[in-house]
Structure formats: structure tokens, C-alpha cells
mmCIF file of C-alpha atoms in Angstrom:
data_model
loop_
_atom_site.group_PDB
_atom_site.id
_atom_site.type_symbol
_atom_site.label_atom_id
_atom_site.label_comp_id
_atom_site.label_asym_id
_atom_site.label_seq_id
_atom_site.Cartn_x
_atom_site.Cartn_y
_atom_site.Cartn_z
ATOM 1 C CA MET A 1 0.000 0.000 0.000
ATOM 2 C CA THR A 2 1.353 3.400 -1.016
ATOM 3 C CA GLU A 3 1.451 6.199 1.543
ATOM 4 C CA LYS A 4 2.101 9.899 1.019
ATOM 5 C CA HIS A 5 2.040 13.047 3.155
ATOM 6 C CA ILE A 6 0.829 16.436 1.891
ATOM 7 C CA VAL A 7 1.883 19.427 3.985
ATOM 8 C CA LEU A 8 -0.400 22.472 3.788
ATOM 9 C CA GLU A 9 2.205 25.192 4.238
ATOM 10 C CA ASP A 10 0.590 28.381 2.938
ATOM 11 C CA ILE A 11 -3.131 27.993 3.620
ATOM 12 C CA GLU A 12 -5.211 27.639 6.768
ATOM 13 C CA PRO A 13 -6.000 23.894 7.105
ATOM 14 C CA VAL A 14 -9.405 24.674 8.637
ATOM 15 C CA VAL A 15 -10.432 26.386 5.361
ATOM 16 C CA LEU A 16 -9.662 23.226 3.397
ATOM 17 C CA TYR A 17 -11.147 20.860 6.008
ATOM 18 C CA GLY A 18 -14.350 22.886 6.350
ATOM 19 C CA VAL A 19 -16.552 23.548 9.367
ATOM 20 C CA GLY A 20 -16.759 20.350 11.376
ATOM 21 C CA ASN A 21 -14.453 18.726 8.781
ATOM 22 C CA SER A 22 -17.324 18.825 6.261
ATOM 23 C CA HIS A 23 -15.034 19.361 3.251
ATOM 24 C CA LEU A 24 -12.698 16.612 4.412
ATOM 25 C CA GLN A 25 -15.571 14.151 4.792
ATOM 26 C CA MET A 26 -16.772 14.999 1.275
ATOM 27 C CA LEU A 27 -13.274 14.398 -0.139
ATOM 28 C CA LYS A 28 -13.147 11.034 1.609
ATOM 29 C CA ALA A 29 -16.466 10.094 -0.022
ATOM 30 C CA LEU A 30 -15.246 11.266 -3.432
ATOM 31 C CA TYR A 31 -12.057 9.190 -3.157
ATOM 32 C CA PRO A 32 -13.325 5.895 -1.661
ATOM 33 C CA LYS A 33 -10.172 3.937 -2.509
ATOM 34 C CA LEU A 34 -8.078 6.167 -0.266
ATOM 35 C CA ARG A 35 -7.660 6.400 3.468
ATOM 36 C CA ILE A 36 -7.253 10.098 4.294
ATOM 37 C CA VAL A 37 -6.113 11.193 7.741
ATOM 38 C CA ALA A 38 -5.697 14.885 8.634
ATOM 39 C CA ARG A 39 -3.595 16.056 11.550
ATOM 40 C CA ASP A 40 -2.934 19.790 11.923
ATOM 41 C CA ASN A 41 -1.575 20.903 8.531
ATOM 42 C CA VAL A 42 -0.592 17.417 7.285
ATOM 43 C CA LEU A 43 -2.733 15.127 5.133
ATOM 44 C CA ARG A 44 -1.731 11.450 5.279
ATOM 45 C CA ILE A 45 -3.017 9.454 2.293
ATOM 46 C CA MET A 46 -2.880 5.691 1.817
ATOM 47 C CA GLY A 47 -4.342 3.451 -0.873
ATOM 48 C CA ASP A 48 -4.719 3.144 -4.629
ATOM 49 C CA GLU A 49 -1.858 4.851 -6.511
ATOM 50 C CA GLU A 50 -3.964 6.078 -9.415
ATOM 51 C CA GLN A 51 -6.567 7.660 -7.159
ATOM 52 C CA MET A 52 -3.805 9.053 -4.958
ATOM 53 C CA ALA A 53 -2.301 10.890 -7.952
ATOM 54 C CA ALA A 54 -5.736 12.341 -8.794
ATOM 55 C CA PHE A 55 -6.220 13.354 -5.146
ATOM 56 C CA GLU A 56 -2.843 15.139 -5.027
ATOM 57 C CA GLU A 57 -3.746 17.083 -8.162
ATOM 58 C CA CYS A 58 -7.116 17.952 -6.645
ATOM 59 C CA ILE A 59 -5.552 19.206 -3.397
ATOM 60 C CA GLU A 60 -3.106 21.373 -5.334
ATOM 61 C CA THR A 61 -5.978 22.979 -7.277
ATOM 62 C CA ILE A 62 -7.901 23.489 -4.019
ATOM 63 C CA ARG A 63 -4.797 25.069 -2.479
ATOM 64 C CA GLN A 64 -4.501 27.500 -5.394
ATOM 65 C CA HIS A 65 -8.194 28.325 -5.066
ATOM 66 C CA ILE A 66 -7.870 29.049 -1.334
ATOM 67 C CA LEU A 67 -4.779 31.189 -1.923
ATOM 68 C CA ARG A 68 -6.801 33.239 -4.394
ATOM 69 C CA PHE A 69 -10.116 33.485 -2.547
ATOM 70 C CA ASN A 70 -9.206 32.760 1.123
ATOM 71 C CA SER A 71 -12.210 30.413 1.177
ATOM 72 C CA ILE A 72 -13.745 27.476 -0.677
ATOM 73 C CA LYS A 73 -17.286 26.137 -1.007
ATOM 74 C CA GLU A 74 -18.490 22.568 -1.415
ATOM 75 C CA GLU A 75 -19.579 23.290 -4.986
ATOM 76 C CA ASP A 76 -16.066 24.564 -5.761
ATOM 77 C CA ILE A 77 -14.597 21.277 -4.505
ATOM 78 C CA LEU A 78 -17.054 19.289 -6.629
ATOM 79 C CA ASP A 79 -16.146 21.336 -9.716
ATOM 80 C CA ILE A 80 -12.440 20.703 -9.085
ATOM 81 C CA VAL A 81 -12.859 16.956 -8.451
ATOM 82 C CA HIS A 82 -14.997 16.496 -11.571
ATOM 83 C CA GLY A 83 -12.560 18.437 -13.761
ATOM 84 C CA ARG A 84 -14.717 21.511 -14.269
ATOM 85 C CA GLY A 85 -11.927 23.775 -13.051
ATOM 86 C CA THR A 86 -12.165 26.625 -10.589
ATOM 87 C CA ARG A 87 -13.894 29.969 -10.842
ATOM 88 C CA ASN A 88 -11.958 33.048 -11.944
ATOM 89 C CA VAL A 89 -11.482 36.196 -9.893
ATOM 90 C CA PRO A 90 -14.140 38.681 -11.076
ATOM 91 C CA GLU A 91 -12.880 41.785 -12.823
ATOM 92 C CA GLY A 92 -12.127 44.643 -10.441
ATOM 93 C CA VAL A 93 -11.423 42.474 -7.378
ATOM 94 C CA VAL A 94 -7.994 43.185 -5.867
ATOM 95 C CA CYS A 95 -7.955 40.211 -3.470
ATOM 96 C CA TYR A 96 -10.123 38.511 -0.863
ATOM 97 C CA SER A 97 -10.362 38.936 2.895
ATOM 98 C CA MET A 98 -10.018 35.977 5.263
ATOM 99 C CA SER A 99 -13.818 35.840 5.439
ATOM 100 C CA GLY A 100 -13.975 35.479 1.647
ATOM 101 C CA ARG A 101 -15.193 39.037 1.061
ATOM 102 C CA ALA A 102 -14.082 40.586 -2.213
ATOM 103 C CA ILE A 103 -11.806 43.604 -1.692
ATOM 104 C CA LYS A 104 -12.306 46.075 -4.519
ATOM 105 C CA ALA A 105 -12.905 49.742 -5.206
ATOM 106 C CA ARG A 106 -16.197 50.921 -3.778
ATOM 107 C CA THR A 107 -16.015 54.473 -5.096
ATOM 108 C CA GLU A 108 -14.769 56.225 -8.210
ATOM 109 C CA ASN A 109 -11.739 57.699 -6.462
ATOM 110 C CA GLN A 110 -10.806 54.351 -4.949
ATOM 111 C CA GLN A 111 -10.744 52.970 -8.494
ATOM 112 C CA ARG A 112 -8.524 55.909 -9.453
ATOM 113 C CA LEU A 113 -6.121 54.807 -6.713
ATOM 114 C CA ILE A 114 -5.998 51.273 -8.145
ATOM 115 C CA ASP A 115 -5.493 52.605 -11.684
ATOM 116 C CA ALA A 116 -2.788 55.027 -10.525
ATOM 117 C CA TYR A 117 -0.963 52.150 -8.825
ATOM 118 C CA HIS A 118 -0.921 50.162 -12.072
ATOM 119 C CA ASP A 119 0.109 53.175 -14.192
ATOM 120 C CA ASN A 120 2.822 54.632 -11.923
ATOM 121 C CA ASP A 121 5.697 53.470 -9.746
ATOM 122 C CA MET A 122 4.830 55.982 -7.009
ATOM 123 C CA VAL A 123 1.374 57.060 -5.871
ATOM 124 C CA PHE A 124 0.210 59.646 -3.335
ATOM 125 C CA ALA A 125 -3.252 58.902 -1.919
ATOM 126 C CA VAL A 126 -4.586 61.809 0.134
ATOM 127 C CA GLY A 127 -7.934 62.040 1.863
ATOM 128 C CA PRO A 128 -9.858 61.994 5.166
ATOM 129 C CA ALA A 129 -10.217 59.090 7.580
ATOM 130 C CA GLY A 130 -12.282 56.150 6.397
ATOM 131 C CA THR A 131 -11.704 56.525 2.657
ATOM 132 C CA GLY A 132 -9.866 53.187 2.422
ATOM 133 C CA LYS A 133 -6.453 54.635 1.559
ATOM 134 C CA THR A 134 -4.419 52.327 3.758
ATOM 135 C CA TYR A 135 -6.600 49.236 3.447
ATOM 136 C CA LEU A 136 -6.761 49.352 -0.351
ATOM 137 C CA SER A 137 -3.019 50.058 -0.582
ATOM 138 C CA ILE A 138 -2.217 47.008 1.542
ATOM 139 C CA ALA A 139 -4.617 44.905 -0.565
ATOM 140 C CA LEU A 140 -2.668 45.923 -3.686
ATOM 141 C CA ALA A 141 0.580 44.950 -1.944
ATOM 142 C CA VAL A 142 -0.811 41.556 -0.860
ATOM 143 C CA LYS A 143 -1.970 40.910 -4.425
ATOM 144 C CA ALA A 144 1.511 41.725 -5.759
ATOM 145 C CA LEU A 145 3.053 39.335 -3.242
ATOM 146 C CA LYS A 146 0.652 36.522 -4.143
ATOM 147 C CA GLU A 147 1.224 37.065 -7.859
ATOM 148 C CA LYS A 148 5.020 37.185 -7.253
ATOM 149 C CA SER A 149 5.368 40.565 -8.949
ATOM 150 C CA ALA A 150 6.935 41.704 -5.652
ATOM 151 C CA LYS A 151 9.170 39.745 -3.292
ATOM 152 C CA LYS A 152 8.254 41.647 -0.146
ATOM 153 C CA ILE A 153 5.950 44.215 1.434
ATOM 154 C CA ILE A 154 7.392 47.041 3.503
ATOM 155 C CA LEU A 155 4.994 49.120 5.603
ATOM 156 C CA SER A 156 6.013 52.187 7.541
ATOM 157 C CA ARG A 157 4.561 55.011 9.620
ATOM 158 C CA PRO A 158 6.063 57.992 11.403
ATOM 159 C CA ALA A 159 5.860 57.470 15.168
ATOM 160 C CA VAL A 160 4.470 60.919 15.932
ATOM 161 C CA GLU A 161 2.829 61.446 19.304
ATOM 162 C CA ALA A 162 -0.875 62.234 18.913
ATOM 163 C CA GLY A 163 -1.609 63.570 22.363
ATOM 164 C CA GLU A 164 0.250 60.750 24.109
ATOM 165 C CA LYS A 165 3.896 60.461 25.091
ATOM 166 C CA LEU A 166 5.898 57.472 23.910
ATOM 167 C CA GLY A 167 8.021 57.492 27.038
ATOM 168 C CA PHE A 168 5.022 56.822 29.265
ATOM 169 C CA LEU A 169 3.942 53.720 27.322
ATOM 170 C CA PRO A 170 4.940 50.432 29.000
ATOM 171 C CA GLY A 171 7.525 47.970 27.669
ATOM 172 C CA ASP A 172 10.590 48.145 25.460
ATOM 173 C CA MET A 173 10.915 50.159 22.244
ATOM 174 C CA LYS A 174 9.013 47.569 20.178
ATOM 175 C CA ASP A 175 6.145 47.680 22.684
ATOM 176 C CA LYS A 176 6.114 51.478 22.533
ATOM 177 C CA ILE A 177 6.142 51.585 18.717
ATOM 178 C CA ASP A 178 3.652 48.765 17.986
ATOM 179 C CA PRO A 179 0.520 50.801 18.865
ATOM 180 C CA TYR A 180 1.417 53.209 16.032
ATOM 181 C CA LEU A 181 1.710 50.294 13.605
ATOM 182 C CA GLN A 182 -1.407 48.383 14.743
ATOM 183 C CA PRO A 183 -3.661 49.598 11.877
ATOM 184 C CA LEU A 184 -1.187 48.021 9.452
ATOM 185 C CA TYR A 185 -1.233 44.716 11.338
ATOM 186 C CA ASP A 186 -5.050 44.808 11.389
ATOM 187 C CA ALA A 187 -5.295 45.160 7.606
ATOM 188 C CA LEU A 188 -2.795 42.356 6.983
ATOM 189 C CA GLU A 189 -4.577 40.028 9.414
ATOM 190 C CA ASP A 190 -7.776 40.584 7.446
ATOM 191 C CA MET A 191 -6.123 39.403 4.216
ATOM 192 C CA LEU A 192 -3.630 36.688 5.189
ATOM 193 C CA PRO A 193 -3.884 33.563 7.376
ATOM 194 C CA GLN A 194 -2.453 34.227 10.827
ATOM 195 C CA ALA A 195 0.163 31.468 10.633
ATOM 196 C CA LYS A 196 1.248 32.541 7.139
ATOM 197 C CA LEU A 197 1.456 36.190 8.168
ATOM 198 C CA GLN A 198 3.582 35.314 11.182
ATOM 199 C CA ASP A 199 5.879 33.195 9.007
ATOM 200 C CA MET A 200 6.231 35.981 6.431
ATOM 201 C CA MET A 201 7.109 38.492 9.128
ATOM 202 C CA GLU A 202 9.674 36.161 10.687
ATOM 203 C CA LYS A 203 11.268 35.698 7.245
ATOM 204 C CA HIS A 204 11.101 39.484 6.581
ATOM 205 C CA VAL A 205 8.911 38.964 3.517
ATOM 206 C CA ILE A 206 6.554 41.406 5.249
ATOM 207 C CA GLN A 207 8.249 44.163 7.220
ATOM 208 C CA ILE A 208 6.505 46.731 9.418
ATOM 209 C CA ALA A 209 8.696 49.414 10.905
ATOM 210 C CA PRO A 210 8.711 53.060 12.004
ATOM 211 C CA LEU A 211 9.886 55.550 9.402
ATOM 212 C CA ALA A 212 13.180 56.172 11.206
ATOM 213 C CA PHE A 213 14.200 52.555 10.491
ATOM 214 C CA MET A 214 14.160 53.231 6.720
ATOM 215 C CA ARG A 215 17.291 55.411 6.760
ATOM 216 C CA GLY A 216 20.212 53.987 4.801
ATOM 217 C CA ARG A 217 18.185 51.251 3.087
ATOM 218 C CA THR A 218 17.539 50.648 -0.614
ATOM 219 C CA LEU A 219 14.104 49.100 -1.064
ATOM 220 C CA SER A 220 14.010 46.856 -4.154
ATOM 221 C CA ASP A 221 11.572 44.226 -5.495
ATOM 222 C CA ALA A 222 8.910 45.423 -3.094
ATOM 223 C CA VAL A 223 5.661 47.254 -2.576
ATOM 224 C CA VAL A 224 6.453 49.966 -0.034
ATOM 225 C CA ILE A 225 3.696 51.853 1.792
ATOM 226 C CA LEU A 226 4.184 54.962 3.910
ATOM 227 C CA ASP A 227 1.058 55.548 5.970
ATOM 228 C CA GLU A 228 0.113 58.756 7.831
ATOM 229 C CA ALA A 229 2.628 60.684 5.726
ATOM 230 C CA GLN A 230 1.117 64.014 6.821
ATOM 231 C CA ASN A 231 3.098 63.532 10.033
ATOM 232 C CA THR A 232 6.472 63.352 8.323
ATOM 233 C CA THR A 233 8.860 66.298 8.261
ATOM 234 C CA PRO A 234 10.211 67.457 4.879
ATOM 235 C CA ALA A 235 13.547 65.781 5.673
ATOM 236 C CA GLN A 236 11.870 62.497 6.649
ATOM 237 C CA ILE A 237 9.715 62.140 3.546
ATOM 238 C CA ARG A 238 12.616 63.117 1.311
ATOM 239 C CA MET A 239 14.710 60.393 2.940
ATOM 240 C CA PHE A 240 11.902 57.874 2.492
ATOM 241 C CA LEU A 241 11.166 58.648 -1.164
ATOM 242 C CA THR A 242 14.829 58.310 -2.093
ATOM 243 C CA ARG A 243 14.951 54.744 -0.644
ATOM 244 C CA MET A 244 13.189 53.507 -3.798
ATOM 245 C CA GLY A 245 15.062 50.722 -5.592
ATOM 246 C CA TRP A 246 14.549 48.627 -8.729
ATOM 247 C CA ASN A 247 11.203 46.912 -9.392
ATOM 248 C CA THR A 248 9.580 48.771 -6.517
ATOM 249 C CA LYS A 249 6.224 50.470 -6.139
ATOM 250 C CA MET A 250 5.606 53.086 -3.465
ATOM 251 C CA ILE A 251 2.267 54.235 -2.070
ATOM 252 C CA ILE A 252 2.204 57.257 0.244
ATOM 253 C CA THR A 253 -1.020 57.911 2.131
ATOM 254 C CA GLY A 254 -2.019 60.848 4.287
ATOM 255 C CA ASP A 255 -4.811 62.960 5.725
ATOM 256 C CA MET A 256 -4.183 66.699 5.714
ATOM 257 C CA THR A 257 -6.784 67.225 8.460
ATOM 258 C CA GLN A 258 -4.886 65.055 10.958
ATOM 259 C CA ILE A 259 -1.442 66.638 11.155
ATOM 260 C CA ASP A 260 0.002 65.969 14.621
ATOM 261 C CA LEU A 261 3.291 67.811 14.103
ATOM 262 C CA PRO A 262 4.100 70.895 16.199
ATOM 263 C CA HIS A 263 2.551 74.055 14.715
ATOM 264 C CA SER A 264 6.004 75.366 13.851
ATOM 265 C CA GLN A 265 6.836 72.233 11.830
ATOM 266 C CA LYS A 266 5.810 71.992 8.160
ATOM 267 C CA SER A 267 4.289 68.709 6.948
ATOM 268 C CA GLY A 268 6.590 66.827 4.603
ATOM 269 C CA LEU A 269 3.596 65.489 2.673
ATOM 270 C CA ILE A 270 2.386 68.989 1.788
ATOM 271 C CA GLU A 271 5.857 69.945 0.595
ATOM 272 C CA ALA A 272 6.333 66.695 -1.379
ATOM 273 C CA LEU A 273 3.027 67.130 -3.215
ATOM 274 C CA HIS A 274 3.980 70.708 -4.109
ATOM 275 C CA ILE A 275 7.406 69.695 -5.423
ATOM 276 C CA LEU A 276 6.500 66.416 -7.167
ATOM 277 C CA HIS A 277 2.996 66.960 -8.577
ATOM 278 C CA ASP A 278 4.270 67.289 -12.195
ATOM 279 C CA VAL A 279 6.887 64.514 -12.100
ATOM 280 C CA GLU A 280 6.219 61.770 -14.662
ATOM 281 C CA GLY A 281 5.719 58.368 -13.074
ATOM 282 C CA ILE A 282 4.142 59.790 -9.916
ATOM 283 C CA GLY A 283 0.368 59.612 -9.508
ATOM 284 C CA VAL A 284 -1.676 61.720 -7.104
ATOM 285 C CA VAL A 285 -5.181 60.661 -6.037
ATOM 286 C CA ASN A 286 -7.346 62.912 -3.865
ATOM 287 C CA LEU A 287 -10.114 61.149 -1.959
ATOM 288 C CA THR A 288 -12.989 63.079 -0.374
ATOM 289 C CA GLN A 289 -15.845 62.650 2.085
ATOM 290 C CA LYS A 290 -17.791 60.901 -0.698
ATOM 291 C CA ASP A 291 -15.247 58.064 -0.563
ATOM 292 C CA ILE A 292 -15.687 57.301 3.141
ATOM 293 C CA VAL A 293 -16.642 53.647 3.460
ATOM 294 C CA ARG A 294 -16.858 53.351 7.245
ATOM 295 C CA HIS A 295 -19.992 53.871 9.345
ATOM 296 C CA LYS A 296 -22.207 56.631 7.897
ATOM 297 C CA LEU A 297 -21.563 58.704 11.028
ATOM 298 C CA VAL A 298 -17.891 59.010 10.040
ATOM 299 C CA THR A 299 -18.891 61.057 6.983
ATOM 300 C CA LYS A 300 -21.069 63.318 9.139
ATOM 301 C CA ILE A 301 -18.252 63.770 11.667
ATOM 302 C CA VAL A 302 -15.722 64.641 8.959
ATOM 303 C CA ASN A 303 -18.157 67.132 7.389
ATOM 304 C CA ALA A 304 -18.934 68.749 10.757
ATOM 305 C CA TYR A 305 -15.262 69.223 11.571
ATOM 306 C CA GLU A 306 -14.566 70.607 8.096
ATOM 307 C CA GLU A 307 -17.344 73.204 8.531
ATOM 308 C CA TYR A 308 -15.960 74.104 11.967
ATOM 309 C CA ASP A 309 -12.431 74.533 10.567
ATOM 310 C CA ASN A 310 -13.687 76.705 7.699
ATOM 311 C CA GLU A 311 -15.663 78.928 10.084
ATOM 312 C CA ARG A 312 -12.609 79.374 12.295
ATOM 313 C CA ILE A 313 -10.421 80.250 9.305
ATOM 314 C CA ASN A 314 -12.977 82.798 8.076
ATOM 315 C CA LYS A 315 -13.180 84.434 11.521
ATOM 316 C CA ASN A 316 -9.413 84.818 11.614
#
């Protein structure tokens, strides 16, 4: 009797096995000449060689499907087993969340961001909170990594104090910095299996670091995202932009209404947009309140604050 082991290295085993092992039970019924035993991320198969070869091919197609969609349905498994292939990613979908939700542009300006990314090596995405700047940018980076058009993702933020002092936060420097980087972790966790994400971070395929850690580096074969760029100084953003290496795409996001720098300090993002707006190969996308995709109250809050700011400017 032939025996083989299949190790599921880059997908969540529970997605393949199904809720209550429902998918696994169906596969066992579809391959009656095999004994299939699953333990953690290892499938142990024993039995008929011909059916084993067909099963291995089936599992590989299922793996590719899960990598693409982060989920699989029983009807998808049946299509694969019976040689009907697997469904294609619908046009306009960037990638899929861990819940299987399609991540795509939900507004016209979000689509402009996607188009600008494909047409340029560097993109500035500027707009208020909730417009999907960071989330969509990370989705584009994850897609590039999955399609192997990039070898790594590098995410960075300036660690600027927004009303809180770093020194008073508990722990070592990593513990103090991590709260600033948490939104980046959150987005990645929504798009990649936890075990795979952890492995990628340990192997430095995905790197998340404060802006200061970028000095002296050349960033090649990567998608590089600078988030919250409105809180960079002119010197910091200049340093960051000149880290760009070969086969690299950069996305710089920012919100001009949330500058946490001292009043005497000019925002590097404002200066960079002024200097670089006509440079070929650099795209600039301005998102507005109409692009806010969070709770409907977020749009009302942003509008209320904008009216308040305009009234204050007019009074002065």
C-alpha cells in the first residue's frame, strides 16, 4: 500500500477541512479507494496509486483556489474533483479577505487609486479618515506578493505622538512603537492567514517598521507603503522617497486634516506634493468625504469638523 504526506504550508488547514471537517468528509467520499487522515496541517493518504495521484492534483488545485479566494465552497470542490476547473477572480477584485469578502474599489476615487498604482511606480493617496487609503493600498501589496510581482511588502509610519507620550507607554521600544503600527497589522490580518502572516514576518517577507528605520536602506523588489505621511517632516519624507530601488512600487497615504506635528513644523507630505505633482511616473489621487466607506456617522463627523475649521479660518 502506497502512503504519502501532503503538507499544507501556505493555507489555513481549517479552510480546506471545512466547518466540522465537512469538506474533508466529502473528499473522503469522493475518493473511496483512499484512506485520508488529517492532523494539523498534514494530510496522510494511503491506498490506490492512481486515485492518490488524482487526489494530489485535486488538493493542489484546491490550495490554489484558497490562496486566491481565502475560502472554498463545497460546490467549488465538486467542480475541481470532476474536472470543471475553478472559478476566476471577477474583474475589479484586488484580493479577498479571510472571510472570503471581495476587496475592490467601492467608489470612483478608490478605483482611481488602483489605476494610478498600475500606471505609476509611485502614488500619493490623500484624503480623510475612512476613505480606504491604507486598506486598499495594503490589498494591492498583498496581491503583488501573491502574484510574485513583488518579493516583499514594507509598511512604515512615522511614530508621531498624537496627544500621548511614547516614554510613558509600558515595555521596550518595540512595545512602545507597535501601537502606532497596529492599523497596518489589522489590515494584513484581514487578508492573510495568521500562521502565514507570522511566518512571512519572521522571514522578513513582510516588514513593518517606524519611518526612522528606513534610513540607509535601498528598497528593491517590493511594494512599499508609507502611511500617515502628513506627520512626516520634509527631511523624513525626502529620505523615504529616495529609498526607492529597482522593481519597486511606493504608495504614500495621508490625511491633511490630521497633522500631529508641532505648529512650527511643516508637513513633509504637503511639501512633497507641491514639489513632485508634475513629475512623470508619480500619480496623485485625492479622496474626499464621498469616498468614506466606514460607518455613515464618520462622513457626518468629517463634514462637521470641516465646517468648523472653515468657520474658524474665516473668523481669523
